[in-house]
Short mmCIF file of N, CA, C and O in Angstrom, two decimals:
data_model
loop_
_atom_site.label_atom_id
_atom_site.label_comp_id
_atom_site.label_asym_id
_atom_site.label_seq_id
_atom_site.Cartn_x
_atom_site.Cartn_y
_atom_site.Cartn_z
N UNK A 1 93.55 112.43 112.23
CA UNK A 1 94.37 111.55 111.44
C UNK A 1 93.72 110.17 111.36
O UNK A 1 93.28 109.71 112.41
N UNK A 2 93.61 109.51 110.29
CA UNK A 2 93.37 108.16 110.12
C UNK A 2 94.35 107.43 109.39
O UNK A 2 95.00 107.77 108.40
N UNK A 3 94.35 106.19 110.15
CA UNK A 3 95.55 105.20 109.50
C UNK A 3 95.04 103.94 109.45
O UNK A 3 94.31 103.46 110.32
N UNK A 4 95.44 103.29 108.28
CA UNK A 4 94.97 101.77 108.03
C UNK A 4 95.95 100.71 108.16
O UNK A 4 96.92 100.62 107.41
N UNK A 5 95.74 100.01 108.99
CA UNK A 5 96.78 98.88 109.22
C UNK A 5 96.41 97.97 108.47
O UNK A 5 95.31 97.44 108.56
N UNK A 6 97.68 97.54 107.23
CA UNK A 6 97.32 96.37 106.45
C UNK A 6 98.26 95.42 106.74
O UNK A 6 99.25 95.63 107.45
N UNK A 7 97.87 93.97 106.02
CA UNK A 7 98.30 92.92 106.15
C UNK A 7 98.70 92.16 104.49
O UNK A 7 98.09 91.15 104.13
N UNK A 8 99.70 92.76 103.67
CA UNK A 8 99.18 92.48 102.30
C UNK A 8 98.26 93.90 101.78
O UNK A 8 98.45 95.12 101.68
N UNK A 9 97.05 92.84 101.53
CA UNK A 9 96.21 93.84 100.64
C UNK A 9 95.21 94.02 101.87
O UNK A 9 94.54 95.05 101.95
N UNK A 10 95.09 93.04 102.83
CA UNK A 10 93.80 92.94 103.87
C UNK A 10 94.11 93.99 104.68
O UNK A 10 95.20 94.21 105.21
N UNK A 11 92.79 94.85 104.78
CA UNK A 11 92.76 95.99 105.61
C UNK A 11 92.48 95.07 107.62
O UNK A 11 91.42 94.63 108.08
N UNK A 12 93.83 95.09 108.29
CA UNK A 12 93.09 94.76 109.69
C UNK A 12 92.82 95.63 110.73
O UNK A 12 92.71 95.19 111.88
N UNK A 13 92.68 96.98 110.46
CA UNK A 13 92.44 97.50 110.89
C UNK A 13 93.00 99.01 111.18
O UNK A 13 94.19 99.31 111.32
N UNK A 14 91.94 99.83 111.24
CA UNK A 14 91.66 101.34 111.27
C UNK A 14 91.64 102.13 112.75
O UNK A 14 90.93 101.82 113.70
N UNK A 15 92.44 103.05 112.72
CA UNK A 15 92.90 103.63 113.69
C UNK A 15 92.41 105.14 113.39
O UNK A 15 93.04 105.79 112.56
N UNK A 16 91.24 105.74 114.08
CA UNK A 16 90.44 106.72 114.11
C UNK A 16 91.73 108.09 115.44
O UNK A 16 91.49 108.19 116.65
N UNK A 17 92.62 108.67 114.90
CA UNK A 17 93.09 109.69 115.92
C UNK A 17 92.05 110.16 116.66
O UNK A 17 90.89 110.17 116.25
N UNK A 18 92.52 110.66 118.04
CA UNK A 18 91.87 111.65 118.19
C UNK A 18 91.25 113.33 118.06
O UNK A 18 90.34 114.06 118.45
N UNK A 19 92.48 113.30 117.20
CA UNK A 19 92.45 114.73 116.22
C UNK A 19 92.00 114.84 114.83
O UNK A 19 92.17 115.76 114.03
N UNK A 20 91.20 113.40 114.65
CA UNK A 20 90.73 113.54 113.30
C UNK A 20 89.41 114.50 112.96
O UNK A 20 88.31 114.28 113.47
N UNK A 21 89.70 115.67 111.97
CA UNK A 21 88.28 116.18 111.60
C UNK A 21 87.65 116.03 110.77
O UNK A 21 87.82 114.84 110.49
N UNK A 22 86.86 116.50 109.99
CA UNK A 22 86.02 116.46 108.53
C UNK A 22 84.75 116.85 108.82
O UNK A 22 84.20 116.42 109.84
N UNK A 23 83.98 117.93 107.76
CA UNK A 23 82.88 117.89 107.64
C UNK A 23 81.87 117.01 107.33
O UNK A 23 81.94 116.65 106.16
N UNK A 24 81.03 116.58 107.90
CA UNK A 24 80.13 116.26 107.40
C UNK A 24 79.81 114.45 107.90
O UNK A 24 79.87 114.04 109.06
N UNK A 25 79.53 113.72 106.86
CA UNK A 25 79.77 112.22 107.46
C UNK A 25 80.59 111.61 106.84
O UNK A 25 80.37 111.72 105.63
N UNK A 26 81.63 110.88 107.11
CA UNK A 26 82.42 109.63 106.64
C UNK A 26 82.79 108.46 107.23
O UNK A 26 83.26 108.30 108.36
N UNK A 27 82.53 107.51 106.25
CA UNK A 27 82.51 106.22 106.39
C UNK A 27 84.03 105.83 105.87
O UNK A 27 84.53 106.01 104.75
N UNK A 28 84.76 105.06 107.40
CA UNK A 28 85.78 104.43 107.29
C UNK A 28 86.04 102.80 106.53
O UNK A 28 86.96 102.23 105.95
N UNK A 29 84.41 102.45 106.98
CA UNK A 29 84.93 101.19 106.45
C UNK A 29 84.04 101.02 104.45
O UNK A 29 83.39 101.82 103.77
N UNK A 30 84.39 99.95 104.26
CA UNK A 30 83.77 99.48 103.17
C UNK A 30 82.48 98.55 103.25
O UNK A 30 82.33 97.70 104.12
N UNK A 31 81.49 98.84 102.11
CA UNK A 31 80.54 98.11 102.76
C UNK A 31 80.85 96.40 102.83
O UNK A 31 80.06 95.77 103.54
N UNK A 32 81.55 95.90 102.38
CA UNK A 32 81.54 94.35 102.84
C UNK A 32 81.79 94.47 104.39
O UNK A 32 81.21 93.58 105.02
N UNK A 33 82.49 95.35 105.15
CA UNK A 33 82.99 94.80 106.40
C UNK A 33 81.48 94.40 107.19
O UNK A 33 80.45 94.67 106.57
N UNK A 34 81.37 93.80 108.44
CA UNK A 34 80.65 93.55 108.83
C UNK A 34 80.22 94.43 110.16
O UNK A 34 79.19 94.20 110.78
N UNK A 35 80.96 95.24 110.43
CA UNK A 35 81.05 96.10 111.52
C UNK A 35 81.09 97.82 110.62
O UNK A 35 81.91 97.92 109.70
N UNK A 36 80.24 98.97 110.94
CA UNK A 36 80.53 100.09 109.82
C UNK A 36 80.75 101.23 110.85
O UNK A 36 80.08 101.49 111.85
N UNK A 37 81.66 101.75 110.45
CA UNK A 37 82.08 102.85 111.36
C UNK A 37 82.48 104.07 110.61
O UNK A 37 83.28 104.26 109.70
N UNK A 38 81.53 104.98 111.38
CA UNK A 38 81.80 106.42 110.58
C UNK A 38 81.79 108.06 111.63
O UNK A 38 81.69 108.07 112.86
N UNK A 39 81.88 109.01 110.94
CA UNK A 39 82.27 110.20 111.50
C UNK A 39 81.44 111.13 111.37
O UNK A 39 81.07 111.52 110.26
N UNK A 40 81.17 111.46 112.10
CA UNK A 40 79.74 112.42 112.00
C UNK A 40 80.21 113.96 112.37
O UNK A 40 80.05 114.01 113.59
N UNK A 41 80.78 115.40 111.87
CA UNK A 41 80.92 116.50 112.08
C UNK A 41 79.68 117.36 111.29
O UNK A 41 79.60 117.58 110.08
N UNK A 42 78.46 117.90 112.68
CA UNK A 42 77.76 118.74 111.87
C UNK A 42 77.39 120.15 112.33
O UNK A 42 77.17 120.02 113.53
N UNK A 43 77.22 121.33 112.01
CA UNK A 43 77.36 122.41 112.63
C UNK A 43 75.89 122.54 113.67
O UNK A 43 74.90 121.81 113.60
N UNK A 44 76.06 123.51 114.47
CA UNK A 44 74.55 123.66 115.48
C UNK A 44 73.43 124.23 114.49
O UNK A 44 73.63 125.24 113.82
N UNK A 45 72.09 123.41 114.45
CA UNK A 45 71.49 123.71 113.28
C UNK A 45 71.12 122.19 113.08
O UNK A 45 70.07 121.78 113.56
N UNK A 46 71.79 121.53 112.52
CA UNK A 46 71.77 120.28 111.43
C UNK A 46 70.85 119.26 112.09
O UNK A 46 71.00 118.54 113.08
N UNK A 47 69.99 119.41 111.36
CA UNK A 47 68.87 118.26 111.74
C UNK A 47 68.69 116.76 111.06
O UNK A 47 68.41 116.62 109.87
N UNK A 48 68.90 115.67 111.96
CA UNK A 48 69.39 114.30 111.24
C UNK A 48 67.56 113.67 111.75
O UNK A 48 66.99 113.20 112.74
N UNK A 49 67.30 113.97 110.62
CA UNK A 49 65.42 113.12 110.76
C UNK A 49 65.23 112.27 111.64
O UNK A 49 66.27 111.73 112.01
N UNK A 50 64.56 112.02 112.01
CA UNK A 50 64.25 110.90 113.30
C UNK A 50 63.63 109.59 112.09
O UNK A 50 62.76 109.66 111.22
N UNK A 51 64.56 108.43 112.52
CA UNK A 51 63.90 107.44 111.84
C UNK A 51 64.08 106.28 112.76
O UNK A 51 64.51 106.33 113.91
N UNK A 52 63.63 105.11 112.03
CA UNK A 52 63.66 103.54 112.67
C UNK A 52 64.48 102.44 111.49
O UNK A 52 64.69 102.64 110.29
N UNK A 53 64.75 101.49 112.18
CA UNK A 53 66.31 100.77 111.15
C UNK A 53 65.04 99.64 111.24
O UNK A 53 64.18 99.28 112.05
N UNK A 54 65.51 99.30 109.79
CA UNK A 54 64.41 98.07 109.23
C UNK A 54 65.23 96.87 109.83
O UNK A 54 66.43 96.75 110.08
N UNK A 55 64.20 96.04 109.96
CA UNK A 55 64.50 94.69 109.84
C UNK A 55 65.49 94.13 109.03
O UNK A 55 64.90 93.78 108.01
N UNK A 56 66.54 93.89 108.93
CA UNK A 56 67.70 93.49 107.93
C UNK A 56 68.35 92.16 108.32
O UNK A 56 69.17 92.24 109.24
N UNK A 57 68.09 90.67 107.67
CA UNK A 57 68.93 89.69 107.43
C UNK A 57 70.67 89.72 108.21
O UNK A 57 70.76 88.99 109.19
N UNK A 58 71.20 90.04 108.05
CA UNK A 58 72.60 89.68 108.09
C UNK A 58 73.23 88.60 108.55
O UNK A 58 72.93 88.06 109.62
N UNK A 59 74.63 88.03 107.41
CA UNK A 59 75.16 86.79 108.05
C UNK A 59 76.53 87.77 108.47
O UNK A 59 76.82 88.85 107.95
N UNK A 60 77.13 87.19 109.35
CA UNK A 60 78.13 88.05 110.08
C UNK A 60 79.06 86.73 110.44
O UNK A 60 78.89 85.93 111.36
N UNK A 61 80.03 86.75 109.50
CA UNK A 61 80.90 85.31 109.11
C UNK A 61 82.21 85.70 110.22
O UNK A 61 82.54 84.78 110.97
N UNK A 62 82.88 86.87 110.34
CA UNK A 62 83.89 87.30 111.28
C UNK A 62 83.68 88.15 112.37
O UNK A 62 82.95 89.08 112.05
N UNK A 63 84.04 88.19 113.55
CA UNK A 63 83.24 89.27 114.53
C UNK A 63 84.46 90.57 114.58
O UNK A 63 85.52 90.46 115.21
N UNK A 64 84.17 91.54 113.97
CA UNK A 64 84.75 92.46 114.22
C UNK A 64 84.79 93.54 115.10
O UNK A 64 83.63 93.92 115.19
N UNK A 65 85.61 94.32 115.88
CA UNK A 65 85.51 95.29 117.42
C UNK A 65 85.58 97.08 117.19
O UNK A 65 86.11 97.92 116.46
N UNK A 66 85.08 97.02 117.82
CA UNK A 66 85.34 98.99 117.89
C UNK A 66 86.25 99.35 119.45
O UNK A 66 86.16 98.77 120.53
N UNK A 67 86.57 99.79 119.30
CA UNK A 67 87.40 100.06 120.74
C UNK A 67 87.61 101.67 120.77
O UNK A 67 88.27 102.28 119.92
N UNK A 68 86.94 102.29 121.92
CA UNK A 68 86.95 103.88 122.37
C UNK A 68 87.83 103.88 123.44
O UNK A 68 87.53 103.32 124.50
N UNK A 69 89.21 104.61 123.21
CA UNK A 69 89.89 104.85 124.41
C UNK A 69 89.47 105.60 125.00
O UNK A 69 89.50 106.75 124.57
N UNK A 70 88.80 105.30 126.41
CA UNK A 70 88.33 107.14 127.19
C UNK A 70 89.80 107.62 128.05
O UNK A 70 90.33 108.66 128.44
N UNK A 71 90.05 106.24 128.04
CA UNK A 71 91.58 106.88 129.01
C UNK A 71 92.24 106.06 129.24
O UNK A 71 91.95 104.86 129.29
N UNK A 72 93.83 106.87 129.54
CA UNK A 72 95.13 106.19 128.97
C UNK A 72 95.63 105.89 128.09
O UNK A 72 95.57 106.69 127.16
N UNK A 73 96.36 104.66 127.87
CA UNK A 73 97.20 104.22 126.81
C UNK A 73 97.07 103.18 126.71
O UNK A 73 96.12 102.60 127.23
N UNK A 74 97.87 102.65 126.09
CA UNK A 74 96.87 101.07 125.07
C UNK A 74 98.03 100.90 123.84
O UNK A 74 98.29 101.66 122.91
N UNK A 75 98.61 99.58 124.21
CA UNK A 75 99.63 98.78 123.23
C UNK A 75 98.59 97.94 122.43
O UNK A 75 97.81 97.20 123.03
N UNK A 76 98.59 98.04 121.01
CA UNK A 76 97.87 97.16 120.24
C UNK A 76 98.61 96.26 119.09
O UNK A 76 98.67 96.62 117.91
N UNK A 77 99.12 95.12 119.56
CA UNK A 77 99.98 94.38 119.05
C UNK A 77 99.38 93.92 117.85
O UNK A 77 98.40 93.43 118.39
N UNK A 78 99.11 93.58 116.04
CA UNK A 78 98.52 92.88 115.26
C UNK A 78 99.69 91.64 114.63
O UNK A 78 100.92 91.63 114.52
N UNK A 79 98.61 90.68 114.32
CA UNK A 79 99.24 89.37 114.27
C UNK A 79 98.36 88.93 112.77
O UNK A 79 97.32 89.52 112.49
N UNK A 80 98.75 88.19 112.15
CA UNK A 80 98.24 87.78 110.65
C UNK A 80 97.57 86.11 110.94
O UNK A 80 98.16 85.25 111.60
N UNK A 81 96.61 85.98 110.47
CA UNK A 81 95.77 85.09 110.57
C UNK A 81 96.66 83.31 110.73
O UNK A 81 96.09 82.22 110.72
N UNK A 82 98.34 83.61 110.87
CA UNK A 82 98.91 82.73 111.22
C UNK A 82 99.18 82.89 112.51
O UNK A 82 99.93 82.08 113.07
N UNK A 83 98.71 83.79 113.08
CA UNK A 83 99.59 84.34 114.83
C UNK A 83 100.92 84.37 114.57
O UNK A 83 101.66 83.57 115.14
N UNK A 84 101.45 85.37 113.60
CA UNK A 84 102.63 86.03 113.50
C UNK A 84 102.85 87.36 113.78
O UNK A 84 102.10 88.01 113.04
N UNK A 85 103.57 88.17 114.55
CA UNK A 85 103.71 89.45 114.87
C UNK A 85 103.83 90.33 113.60
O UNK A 85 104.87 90.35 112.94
N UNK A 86 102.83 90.99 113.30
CA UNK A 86 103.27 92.30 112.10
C UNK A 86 103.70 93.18 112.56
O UNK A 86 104.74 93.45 111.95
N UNK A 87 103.41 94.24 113.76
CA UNK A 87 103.35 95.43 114.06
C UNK A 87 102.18 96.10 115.25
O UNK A 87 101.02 95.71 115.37
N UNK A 88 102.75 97.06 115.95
CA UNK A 88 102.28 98.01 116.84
C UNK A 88 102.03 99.16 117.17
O UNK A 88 102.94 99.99 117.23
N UNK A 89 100.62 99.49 117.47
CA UNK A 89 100.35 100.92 117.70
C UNK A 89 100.41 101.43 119.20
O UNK A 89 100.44 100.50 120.01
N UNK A 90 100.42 102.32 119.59
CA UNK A 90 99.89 102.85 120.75
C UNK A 90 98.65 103.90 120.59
O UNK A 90 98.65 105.03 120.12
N UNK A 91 97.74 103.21 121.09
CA UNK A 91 96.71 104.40 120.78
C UNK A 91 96.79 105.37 122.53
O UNK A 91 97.37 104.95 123.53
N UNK A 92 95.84 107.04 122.39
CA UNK A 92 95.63 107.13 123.66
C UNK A 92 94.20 107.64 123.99
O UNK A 92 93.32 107.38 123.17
N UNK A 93 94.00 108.07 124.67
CA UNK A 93 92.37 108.61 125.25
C UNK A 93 91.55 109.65 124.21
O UNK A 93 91.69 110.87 124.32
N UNK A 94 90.82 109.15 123.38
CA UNK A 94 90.23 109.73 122.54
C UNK A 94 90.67 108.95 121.24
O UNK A 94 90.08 109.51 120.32
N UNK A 95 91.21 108.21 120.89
CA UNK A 95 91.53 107.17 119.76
C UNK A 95 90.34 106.28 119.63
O UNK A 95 89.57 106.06 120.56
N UNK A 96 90.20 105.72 118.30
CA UNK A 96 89.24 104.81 118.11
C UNK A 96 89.56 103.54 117.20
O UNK A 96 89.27 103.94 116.07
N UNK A 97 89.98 102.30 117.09
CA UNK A 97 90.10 101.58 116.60
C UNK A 97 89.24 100.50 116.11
O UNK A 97 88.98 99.74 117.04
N UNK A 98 88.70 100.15 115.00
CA UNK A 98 88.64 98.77 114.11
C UNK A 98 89.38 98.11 114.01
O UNK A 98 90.45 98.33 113.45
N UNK A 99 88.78 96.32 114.90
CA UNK A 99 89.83 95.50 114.69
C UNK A 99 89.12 95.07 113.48
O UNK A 99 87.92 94.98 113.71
N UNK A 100 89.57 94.66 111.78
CA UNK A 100 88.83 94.41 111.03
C UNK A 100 89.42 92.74 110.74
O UNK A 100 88.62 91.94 110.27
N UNK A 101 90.74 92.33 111.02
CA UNK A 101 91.24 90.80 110.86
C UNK A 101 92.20 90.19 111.40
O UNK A 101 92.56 90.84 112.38
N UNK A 102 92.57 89.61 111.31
CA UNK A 102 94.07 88.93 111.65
C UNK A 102 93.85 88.70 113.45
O UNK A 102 92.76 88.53 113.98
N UNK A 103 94.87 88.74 114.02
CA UNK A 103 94.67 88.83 115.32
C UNK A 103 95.27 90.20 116.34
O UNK A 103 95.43 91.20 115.63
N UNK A 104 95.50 90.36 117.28
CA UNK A 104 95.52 91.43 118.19
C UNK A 104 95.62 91.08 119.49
O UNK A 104 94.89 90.22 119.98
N UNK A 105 96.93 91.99 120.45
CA UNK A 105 96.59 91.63 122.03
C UNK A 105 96.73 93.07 122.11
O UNK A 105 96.84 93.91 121.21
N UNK A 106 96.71 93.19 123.35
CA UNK A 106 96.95 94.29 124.04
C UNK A 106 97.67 94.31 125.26
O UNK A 106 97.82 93.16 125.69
N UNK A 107 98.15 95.12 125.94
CA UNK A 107 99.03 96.21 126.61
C UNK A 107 98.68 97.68 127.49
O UNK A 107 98.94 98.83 127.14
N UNK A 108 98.11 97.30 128.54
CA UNK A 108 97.78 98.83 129.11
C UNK A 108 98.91 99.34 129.40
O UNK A 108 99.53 98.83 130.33
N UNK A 109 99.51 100.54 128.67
CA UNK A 109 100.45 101.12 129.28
C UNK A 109 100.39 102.12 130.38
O UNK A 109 101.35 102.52 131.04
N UNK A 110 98.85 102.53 130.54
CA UNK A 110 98.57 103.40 132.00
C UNK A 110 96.98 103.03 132.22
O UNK A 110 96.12 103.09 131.34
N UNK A 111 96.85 102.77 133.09
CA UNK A 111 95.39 102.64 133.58
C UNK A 111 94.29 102.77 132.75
O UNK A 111 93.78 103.87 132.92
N UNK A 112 93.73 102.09 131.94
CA UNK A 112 92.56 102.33 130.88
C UNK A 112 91.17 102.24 131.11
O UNK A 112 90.74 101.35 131.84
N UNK A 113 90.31 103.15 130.51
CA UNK A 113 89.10 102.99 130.41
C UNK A 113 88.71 102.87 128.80
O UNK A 113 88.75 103.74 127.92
N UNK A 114 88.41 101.79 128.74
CA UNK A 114 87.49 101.56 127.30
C UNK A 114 86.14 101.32 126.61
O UNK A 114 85.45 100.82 127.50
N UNK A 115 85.65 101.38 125.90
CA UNK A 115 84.24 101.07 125.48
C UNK A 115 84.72 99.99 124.04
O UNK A 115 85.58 100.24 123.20
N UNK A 116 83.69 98.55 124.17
CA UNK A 116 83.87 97.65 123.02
C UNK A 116 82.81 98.00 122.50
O UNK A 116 81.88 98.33 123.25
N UNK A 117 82.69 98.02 121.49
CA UNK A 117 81.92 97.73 120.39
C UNK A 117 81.95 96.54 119.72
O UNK A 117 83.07 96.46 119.23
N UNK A 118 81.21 95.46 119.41
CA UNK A 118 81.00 94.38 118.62
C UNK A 118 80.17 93.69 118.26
O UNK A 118 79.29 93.60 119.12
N UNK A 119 79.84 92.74 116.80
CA UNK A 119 78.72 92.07 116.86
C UNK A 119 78.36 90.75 118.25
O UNK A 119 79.12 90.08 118.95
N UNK A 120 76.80 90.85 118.13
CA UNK A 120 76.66 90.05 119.34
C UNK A 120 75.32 89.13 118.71
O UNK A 120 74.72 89.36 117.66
N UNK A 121 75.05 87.98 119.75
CA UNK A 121 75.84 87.58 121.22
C UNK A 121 77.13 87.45 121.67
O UNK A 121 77.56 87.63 120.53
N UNK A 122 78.00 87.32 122.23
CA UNK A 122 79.22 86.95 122.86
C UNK A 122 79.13 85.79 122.80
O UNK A 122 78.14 85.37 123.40
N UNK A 123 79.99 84.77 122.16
CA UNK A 123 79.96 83.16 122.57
C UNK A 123 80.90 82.94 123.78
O UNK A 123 81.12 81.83 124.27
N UNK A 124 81.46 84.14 124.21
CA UNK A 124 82.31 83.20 125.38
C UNK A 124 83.90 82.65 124.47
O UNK A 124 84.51 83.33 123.65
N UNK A 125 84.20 81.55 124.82
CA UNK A 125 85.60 80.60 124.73
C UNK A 125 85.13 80.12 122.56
O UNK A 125 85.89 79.99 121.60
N UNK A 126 83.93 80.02 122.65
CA UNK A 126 83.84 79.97 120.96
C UNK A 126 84.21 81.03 120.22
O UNK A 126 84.60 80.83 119.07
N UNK A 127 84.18 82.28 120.72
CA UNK A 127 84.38 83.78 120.17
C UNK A 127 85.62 83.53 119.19
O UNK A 127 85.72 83.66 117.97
N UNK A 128 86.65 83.08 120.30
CA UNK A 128 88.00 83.53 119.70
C UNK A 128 88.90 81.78 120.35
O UNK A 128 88.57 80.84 121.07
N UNK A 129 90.39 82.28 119.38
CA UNK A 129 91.17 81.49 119.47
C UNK A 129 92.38 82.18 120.62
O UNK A 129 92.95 83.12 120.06
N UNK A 130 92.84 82.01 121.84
CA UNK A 130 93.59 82.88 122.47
C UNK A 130 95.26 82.10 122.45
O UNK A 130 95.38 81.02 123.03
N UNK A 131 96.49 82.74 121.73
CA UNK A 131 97.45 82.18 121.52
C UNK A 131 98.83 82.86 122.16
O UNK A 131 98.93 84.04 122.51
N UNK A 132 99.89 81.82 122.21
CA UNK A 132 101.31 82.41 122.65
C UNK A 132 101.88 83.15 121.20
O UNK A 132 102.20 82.54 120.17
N UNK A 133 101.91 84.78 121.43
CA UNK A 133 102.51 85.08 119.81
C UNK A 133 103.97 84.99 119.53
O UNK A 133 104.83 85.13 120.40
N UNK A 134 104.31 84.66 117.77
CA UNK A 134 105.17 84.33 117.33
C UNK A 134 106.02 85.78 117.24
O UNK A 134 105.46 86.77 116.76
N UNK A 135 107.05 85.82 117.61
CA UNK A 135 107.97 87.41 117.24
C UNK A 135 108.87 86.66 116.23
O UNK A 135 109.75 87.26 115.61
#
């Protein structure tokens, strides 16, 4: 299953089930995002060429996250680029989320193991703005 959490028209983010299937490859996001996340189902056999990723420019104006639940549960609160409460998911172990805008906290609801994904370096306290949210 895949679900898109919007804000308006702004996509903030994509929620990869863990029961999602499909052949072949698909791409969740669009190419403007700055972060690209996709799905790879291929049968035993399928040979993906061995290559090397060119040198590529990029300006990367918003830092966007990948988040792999390996385990547990996980409250994912989203907030609109005013720090206003929109809405909440619970993802669980095997879920995959794009944070693509707005803001976001979280909630372990049972002991978690996660993997981030994001553009880098890390600035630290420049990264982000950390706030009391509005309900």
């Amino acid at each position: 299953m895949l679900e898109k959490i919007l804000n308006g028209e702004m996509v903030i983010a994509i929620v990869i089930r863990r029961n999602f299937e499909k052949p072949g490859l698909h791409f969740f996001t669009p190419d403007d995002f700055s972060q690209q996340l996709a799905y790879m189902k291929h049968p035993a056999g399928k040979v993906i060429e061995p290559h090397v990723h060119n040198v590529v420019r990029r300006e990367v104006h918003l830092t966007q996250e990948v988040l792999l639940l390996k385990r547990g549960r996980l409250k994912v609160d989203f907030y609109d680029d005013e720090q206003n409460y929109l809405e909440s998911r619970i993802l669980e172990e095997g879920d995959v989320i794009l944070l693509a805008g707005g803001g976001h906290g979280f909630e372990a609801l049972e002991e978690i193991e996660m993997i981030e994904v994001k553009q880098g370096p890390y600035a630290g306290d420049a990264d982000k703005i950390k706030f009391i949210p509005k309900r």
